[in-house]
Short mmCIF file of C-alpha atoms in Angstrom, two decimals:
data_model
loop_
_atom_site.label_atom_id
_atom_site.label_comp_id
_atom_site.label_asym_id
_atom_site.label_seq_id
_atom_site.Cartn_x
_atom_site.Cartn_y
_atom_site.Cartn_z
CA UNK A 21 176.10 120.80 32.31
CA UNK A 22 178.56 122.80 30.15
CA UNK A 23 180.21 120.22 28.11
CA UNK A 24 176.22 119.52 27.63
CA UNK A 25 175.59 122.93 26.31
CA UNK A 26 178.77 123.82 24.59
CA UNK A 27 180.62 120.53 22.57
CA UNK A 28 183.05 122.01 22.42
CA UNK A 29 183.92 122.42 25.94
CA UNK A 30 186.98 120.32 27.05
CA UNK A 31 186.42 118.17 30.29
CA UNK A 32 188.41 119.80 33.01
CA UNK A 33 188.38 120.93 36.65
CA UNK A 34 187.48 124.69 37.21
CA UNK A 35 191.34 127.10 36.77
CA UNK A 36 191.03 128.87 40.34
CA UNK A 37 193.06 132.26 39.82
CA UNK A 38 196.40 132.44 41.39
CA UNK A 39 195.55 135.59 43.60
CA UNK A 40 192.57 133.80 45.27
CA UNK A 41 192.59 134.39 48.89
CA UNK A 42 191.02 132.13 51.90
CA UNK A 43 187.54 133.89 52.11
CA UNK A 44 187.09 135.13 48.85
CA UNK A 45 183.52 134.62 47.19
CA UNK A 46 183.43 133.33 43.86
CA UNK A 47 180.53 133.51 41.23
CA UNK A 48 180.18 131.03 38.49
CA UNK A 49 178.29 132.43 35.61
CA UNK A 50 177.53 130.46 32.18
CA UNK A 51 178.45 131.28 29.02
CA UNK A 52 174.58 130.17 28.30
CA UNK A 53 172.09 132.83 25.88
CA UNK A 54 171.54 134.57 27.76
CA UNK A 55 174.42 134.27 30.60
CA UNK A 56 173.14 133.27 34.48
CA UNK A 57 174.65 132.52 37.20
CA UNK A 58 175.51 129.05 38.77
CA UNK A 59 176.33 129.34 42.18
CA UNK A 60 178.34 131.04 44.60
CA UNK A 61 181.83 129.59 45.81
CA UNK A 62 183.82 130.56 48.84
CA UNK A 63 187.31 129.60 48.98
CA UNK A 64 189.46 128.12 51.71
CA UNK A 65 192.38 126.07 52.01
CA UNK A 66 193.01 122.61 52.29
CA UNK A 67 194.53 120.42 54.91
CA UNK A 68 198.14 120.83 53.30
CA UNK A 69 197.55 124.77 53.58
CA UNK A 70 199.12 125.05 50.32
CA UNK A 71 196.47 125.11 47.54
CA UNK A 72 192.94 126.91 48.13
CA UNK A 73 189.70 125.21 47.25
CA UNK A 74 185.32 125.57 47.68
CA UNK A 75 184.98 124.88 51.33
CA UNK A 76 181.25 126.18 50.80
CA UNK A 77 179.25 126.92 47.88
CA UNK A 78 175.09 128.32 47.06
CA UNK A 79 174.00 126.51 43.93
CA UNK A 80 171.12 128.80 42.44
CA UNK A 81 168.49 128.71 40.01
CA UNK A 82 170.44 129.91 37.15
CA UNK A 83 169.07 133.38 37.49
CA UNK A 84 169.78 135.57 34.10
CA UNK A 85 172.73 137.88 34.29
CA UNK A 86 170.45 140.24 31.97
CA UNK A 87 168.18 140.47 34.54
CA UNK A 88 170.48 141.12 37.27
CA UNK A 89 172.38 143.52 35.72
CA UNK A 90 169.51 145.91 34.70
CA UNK A 91 167.93 145.63 38.28
CA UNK A 92 171.10 146.31 39.82
CA UNK A 93 172.30 149.37 37.30
CA UNK A 94 175.41 147.83 37.30
CA UNK A 95 177.12 145.52 34.44
CA UNK A 96 179.26 142.47 35.35
CA UNK A 97 182.30 141.50 33.36
CA UNK A 98 181.98 138.99 30.65
CA UNK A 99 185.55 137.95 31.54
CA UNK A 100 186.79 136.29 35.02
CA UNK A 101 187.61 138.91 36.90
CA UNK A 102 187.33 140.93 40.17
CA UNK A 103 183.88 143.02 40.73
CA UNK A 104 184.40 146.46 43.08
CA UNK A 105 182.93 145.35 46.75
CA UNK A 106 180.24 148.21 46.20
CA UNK A 107 178.62 145.69 43.17
CA UNK A 108 179.36 142.68 44.56
CA UNK A 109 177.73 143.45 48.34
CA UNK A 110 174.63 144.47 46.07
CA UNK A 111 175.03 141.58 43.94
CA UNK A 112 175.14 139.17 47.03
CA UNK A 113 172.71 140.09 49.04
CA UNK A 114 169.79 140.14 45.49
CA UNK A 115 171.51 136.40 44.87
CA UNK A 116 170.60 135.67 48.51
CA UNK A 117 167.55 137.12 48.59
CA UNK A 118 166.31 135.21 45.26
CA UNK A 119 168.04 131.46 46.94
CA UNK A 120 165.42 132.13 49.83
CA UNK A 121 162.90 132.54 47.44
CA UNK A 122 163.52 129.66 45.23
CA UNK A 123 161.41 128.20 42.48
CA UNK A 124 159.18 131.56 43.02
CA UNK A 125 162.29 133.89 42.69
CA UNK A 126 161.24 138.01 43.69
CA UNK A 127 161.21 140.58 41.75
CA UNK A 128 162.76 142.64 40.22
CA UNK A 129 164.23 139.64 38.69
CA UNK A 130 162.00 137.78 35.98
CA UNK A 131 161.09 133.99 36.53
CA UNK A 132 163.42 131.87 35.37
CA UNK A 133 161.09 129.38 34.29
CA UNK A 134 159.21 131.53 32.74
CA UNK A 135 158.08 130.85 28.83
CA UNK A 136 159.34 133.04 26.37
CA UNK A 137 159.08 130.86 23.41
CA UNK A 138 162.46 130.59 23.48
CA UNK A 139 164.46 127.19 22.70
CA UNK A 140 167.65 129.11 24.64
CA UNK A 141 170.50 127.62 26.39
CA UNK A 142 169.52 128.91 29.39
CA UNK A 143 166.18 126.96 29.58
CA UNK A 144 168.29 123.60 28.59
CA UNK A 145 170.78 124.58 31.31
CA UNK A 146 167.85 125.20 33.84
CA UNK A 147 166.09 121.94 32.76
CA UNK A 148 169.71 120.28 33.06
CA UNK A 149 170.19 121.18 36.30
CA UNK A 150 167.22 120.70 37.78
CA UNK A 151 166.39 116.95 36.55
CA UNK A 152 169.17 116.05 39.29
CA UNK A 153 170.47 113.76 36.72
CA UNK A 154 167.27 111.81 36.75
CA UNK A 155 165.30 110.42 33.23
CA UNK A 156 161.90 112.39 33.54
CA UNK A 157 160.58 109.74 31.83
CA UNK A 158 161.77 106.20 33.22
CA UNK A 159 163.14 107.54 36.24
CA UNK A 160 166.63 105.86 36.16
CA UNK A 161 169.72 108.30 36.53
CA UNK A 162 171.80 109.12 33.91
CA UNK A 163 175.98 109.15 34.85
CA UNK A 164 176.92 112.63 33.22
CA UNK A 165 179.83 111.65 34.23
CA UNK A 166 182.87 111.36 31.68
CA UNK A 167 183.86 112.26 28.49
CA UNK A 168 180.25 110.28 26.63
CA UNK A 169 177.88 112.29 29.35
CA UNK A 170 177.10 114.47 26.38
CA UNK A 171 175.78 111.11 24.99
CA UNK A 172 173.69 110.26 27.47
CA UNK A 173 171.12 113.33 27.64
CA UNK A 174 168.83 115.00 26.20
CA UNK A 175 167.06 118.33 26.81
CA UNK A 176 164.12 118.10 25.57
CA UNK A 177 162.25 122.04 25.65
CA UNK A 178 159.09 122.74 25.22
CA UNK A 179 157.15 125.03 23.11
CA UNK A 180 155.08 126.21 26.27
CA UNK A 181 152.85 129.26 24.93
CA UNK A 182 150.18 127.36 26.29
CA UNK A 183 152.19 126.33 29.52
CA UNK A 184 148.92 127.01 32.21
CA UNK A 185 147.01 123.82 30.45
CA UNK A 186 146.86 120.69 32.18
CA UNK A 187 147.82 118.13 28.87
CA UNK A 188 150.38 120.76 27.64
CA UNK A 189 153.71 120.02 26.84
CA UNK A 190 156.44 120.52 29.41
CA UNK A 191 160.79 120.34 29.30
CA UNK A 192 162.05 117.70 30.53
CA UNK A 193 165.84 115.93 30.52
CA UNK A 194 165.97 112.61 29.29
CA UNK A 195 168.30 109.52 28.89
CA UNK A 196 169.36 108.45 25.48
CA UNK A 197 167.11 105.56 25.92
CA UNK A 198 163.75 107.00 26.34
CA UNK A 199 164.32 109.81 24.03
CA UNK A 200 165.33 107.26 20.99
CA UNK A 201 162.01 105.60 22.27
CA UNK A 202 160.09 108.95 22.03
CA UNK A 203 161.75 109.93 18.80
CA UNK A 204 160.96 106.77 17.50
CA UNK A 205 157.72 106.41 18.26
CA UNK A 206 157.13 109.95 16.65
CA UNK A 207 156.34 111.59 20.04
CA UNK A 208 157.07 115.67 19.17
CA UNK A 209 155.27 116.69 23.09
CA UNK A 210 157.08 114.86 26.34
CA UNK A 211 153.60 114.74 28.23
CA UNK A 212 152.24 112.99 24.95
CA UNK A 213 154.88 110.28 25.26
CA UNK A 214 155.11 110.15 29.04
CA UNK A 215 151.55 109.37 28.98
CA UNK A 216 151.50 106.40 26.09
CA UNK A 217 154.00 104.47 29.06
CA UNK A 218 150.72 104.32 31.49
CA UNK A 219 147.88 101.84 30.96
CA UNK A 220 145.03 103.18 28.98
CA UNK A 221 141.85 103.56 31.17
CA UNK A 222 139.74 100.34 30.99
CA UNK A 223 136.76 102.45 30.75
CA UNK A 224 137.22 105.03 28.10
CA UNK A 225 140.53 103.48 26.91
CA UNK A 226 141.78 107.57 27.18
CA UNK A 227 145.45 107.91 27.40
CA UNK A 228 145.53 110.44 30.37
CA UNK A 229 145.81 108.02 32.98
CA UNK A 230 147.68 109.55 35.94
CA UNK A 231 149.13 107.00 38.73
CA UNK A 232 148.59 108.05 41.98
CA UNK A 233 150.59 108.50 44.72
CA UNK A 234 150.77 108.65 48.12
CA UNK A 235 152.29 110.34 51.36
CA UNK A 236 153.39 114.09 51.82
CA UNK A 237 154.56 115.65 48.89
CA UNK A 238 158.24 116.92 48.79
CA UNK A 239 156.84 120.92 48.37
CA UNK A 240 154.23 122.62 47.66
CA UNK A 241 153.69 122.88 43.54
CA UNK A 242 154.90 119.10 42.98
CA UNK A 243 152.84 117.89 40.72
CA UNK A 244 152.61 120.99 38.18
CA UNK A 245 154.96 120.07 35.57
CA UNK A 246 153.45 116.09 36.56
CA UNK A 247 149.89 115.60 35.09
CA UNK A 248 150.43 112.04 34.39
CA UNK A 249 150.59 111.70 38.67
CA UNK A 250 147.91 112.25 41.05
CA UNK A 251 148.09 112.77 45.16
CA UNK A 252 146.16 109.78 46.82
CA UNK A 253 146.08 110.93 50.20
CA UNK A 254 148.60 109.91 53.43
CA UNK A 255 146.79 106.46 54.22
CA UNK A 256 147.27 103.72 51.82
CA UNK A 257 143.77 101.57 52.20
CA UNK A 258 142.94 98.04 50.14
CA UNK A 259 140.96 99.77 48.22
CA UNK A 260 143.48 102.61 47.95
CA UNK A 261 143.84 102.85 43.74
CA UNK A 262 146.76 102.90 41.64
CA UNK A 263 145.99 104.46 38.64
CA UNK A 264 142.97 107.26 37.73
CA UNK A 265 141.97 108.02 34.90
CA UNK A 266 142.14 112.24 33.72
CA UNK A 267 139.43 112.25 31.51
CA UNK A 268 136.16 110.09 32.40
CA UNK A 269 137.76 110.20 36.25
CA UNK A 270 137.58 105.96 36.65
CA UNK A 271 139.77 104.49 39.13
CA UNK A 272 141.02 100.80 39.22
CA UNK A 273 143.44 98.89 41.41
CA UNK A 274 145.44 96.71 39.48
CA UNK A 275 149.03 96.97 40.51
CA UNK A 276 152.24 96.01 38.41
CA UNK A 277 153.81 95.15 41.32
CA UNK A 278 151.64 92.42 42.33
CA UNK A 279 151.21 89.12 41.31
CA UNK A 280 147.55 87.75 39.83
CA UNK A 281 145.42 85.57 41.64
CA UNK A 282 144.73 87.30 44.58
CA UNK A 283 140.88 86.03 45.96
CA UNK A 284 139.66 89.11 44.90
CA UNK A 285 141.05 88.79 41.20
CA UNK A 286 138.71 87.78 38.09
CA UNK A 287 138.92 83.96 37.70
CA UNK A 288 139.05 82.37 34.41
CA UNK A 289 136.19 82.74 32.23
CA UNK A 290 134.95 85.99 34.10
CA UNK A 291 134.69 89.01 31.36
CA UNK A 292 137.54 91.19 31.23
CA UNK A 293 139.68 94.08 30.18
CA UNK A 294 143.23 93.79 29.97
CA UNK A 295 146.40 95.30 27.76
CA UNK A 296 147.84 93.30 25.72
CA UNK A 297 151.41 91.04 26.80
CA UNK A 298 153.82 93.37 26.61
CA UNK A 299 152.40 96.27 25.63
CA UNK A 300 154.32 99.19 27.56
CA UNK A 301 157.84 97.29 26.31
CA UNK A 302 158.17 96.11 29.61
CA UNK A 303 160.18 93.39 28.65
CA UNK A 304 162.76 95.20 26.56
CA UNK A 305 164.66 91.73 25.23
CA UNK A 306 161.38 90.95 23.54
CA UNK A 307 158.82 92.40 21.00
CA UNK A 308 156.05 95.10 21.46
CA UNK A 309 152.95 93.39 19.88
CA UNK A 310 152.88 94.01 15.98
CA UNK A 311 149.43 95.94 16.19
CA UNK A 312 148.58 99.36 15.16
CA UNK A 313 147.91 100.48 18.96
CA UNK A 314 149.89 98.33 21.47
CA UNK A 315 147.74 100.08 24.38
CA UNK A 316 144.06 99.34 22.91
CA UNK A 317 142.26 97.41 25.85
CA UNK A 318 141.71 94.00 24.78
CA UNK A 319 138.00 92.75 26.12
CA UNK A 320 136.35 89.02 26.31
CA UNK A 321 136.49 86.41 28.54
CA UNK A 322 139.63 85.26 30.66
CA UNK A 323 141.37 82.36 29.72
CA UNK A 324 143.84 81.17 31.86
CA UNK A 325 145.86 77.78 31.35
CA UNK A 326 149.45 75.98 32.36
CA UNK A 327 152.10 75.63 29.26
CA UNK A 328 154.98 73.26 29.23
CA UNK A 329 157.64 74.90 27.31
CA UNK A 330 161.85 73.92 26.40
CA UNK A 331 162.47 76.67 29.06
CA UNK A 332 159.94 74.91 31.92
CA UNK A 333 156.52 75.62 33.02
CA UNK A 334 154.64 78.86 32.85
CA UNK A 335 150.70 80.19 33.40
CA UNK A 336 150.20 81.90 30.05
CA UNK A 337 146.76 84.58 30.24
CA UNK A 338 144.63 85.36 26.97
CA UNK A 339 141.41 87.23 25.94
CA UNK A 340 138.76 85.92 24.26
CA UNK A 341 137.08 88.29 22.54
CA UNK A 342 133.95 88.66 21.21
CA UNK A 343 135.41 88.55 17.43
CA UNK A 344 137.08 85.75 17.91
CA UNK A 345 140.37 86.44 18.46
CA UNK A 346 142.71 85.03 21.08
CA UNK A 347 144.92 87.11 22.25
CA UNK A 348 148.11 87.33 25.11
CA UNK A 349 147.73 89.65 27.85
CA UNK A 350 149.54 90.94 30.86
CA UNK A 351 148.17 89.50 34.18
CA UNK A 352 148.79 92.63 35.92
CA UNK A 353 146.18 94.61 34.44
CA UNK A 354 143.44 92.48 34.18
CA UNK A 355 140.31 94.34 35.52
CA UNK A 356 136.77 92.60 35.28
CA UNK A 357 133.63 94.12 33.61
CA UNK A 358 130.28 93.72 33.24
CA UNK A 359 129.42 92.45 29.82
CA UNK A 360 127.06 96.00 29.02
CA UNK A 361 130.36 98.24 29.83
CA UNK A 362 132.32 99.21 33.02
#
């Protein structure tokens, strides 16, 4: 994280002062703008008993040092050094109170997640720390070890003056591939890009599809910054939807994890709606459809045919649109529709 925020920073372990003794507490402060507190660590002897190392750690959500100094009427040193015992006791007491209220810090500290419109390195550090090394777009883990770490992750900071609006932008940590795709496709909002990865609504074609997730949420407010997800309850039944439209409220059941061909699926000759083949780039070795909007729903008569090729036989699914165009489609996105509309 430090090397990402400061490109001149070398990759090396912490340098522990030689005067440290067992039981000492070390408070690590990041030189962000403004400065922030990363963690509180307790020192103890190693098994060899010759060198001291960290034996206990409490990570924080990067409270700002100026807020701490204002609240406690103290000035923390800008260089490594010892804090007098009285100030240290008050500082630890406030930091422990802060930790107990993780995600909803108490007064007198200001909320570290507040959106003040400043694209600061402190905000970048919080986004990166909260990501847990996982890309917010694809969900893949990002390797942040080694000298190439800063090339593997990008922090997108939202201009969050309207952060309370449902579809407003959110800050996010992205892997290099997703950041390249987001910028390459002209997105300036992470939320807009994230919604573009979902299938369009087969009824109104809005790009506000929410994936319905089931089970017990990890904690309160878990979905507050994930408008592309919606809770579906704890129980999953045969008619539980996989997707829901945030605009018109329509829900549908096709599932990208299943194979097309269930008894209740549409049959050849049925009137259907579906997405173009590789519309979402799920096959990275193949090009996306060369059309103006790859996510546009294809509506028409379902064609299913067996094809022989040099690589073996396979089943091809296509839609014959009302305008006579034949379009190959993704079978797991097929939804039956009526000719007068859904």
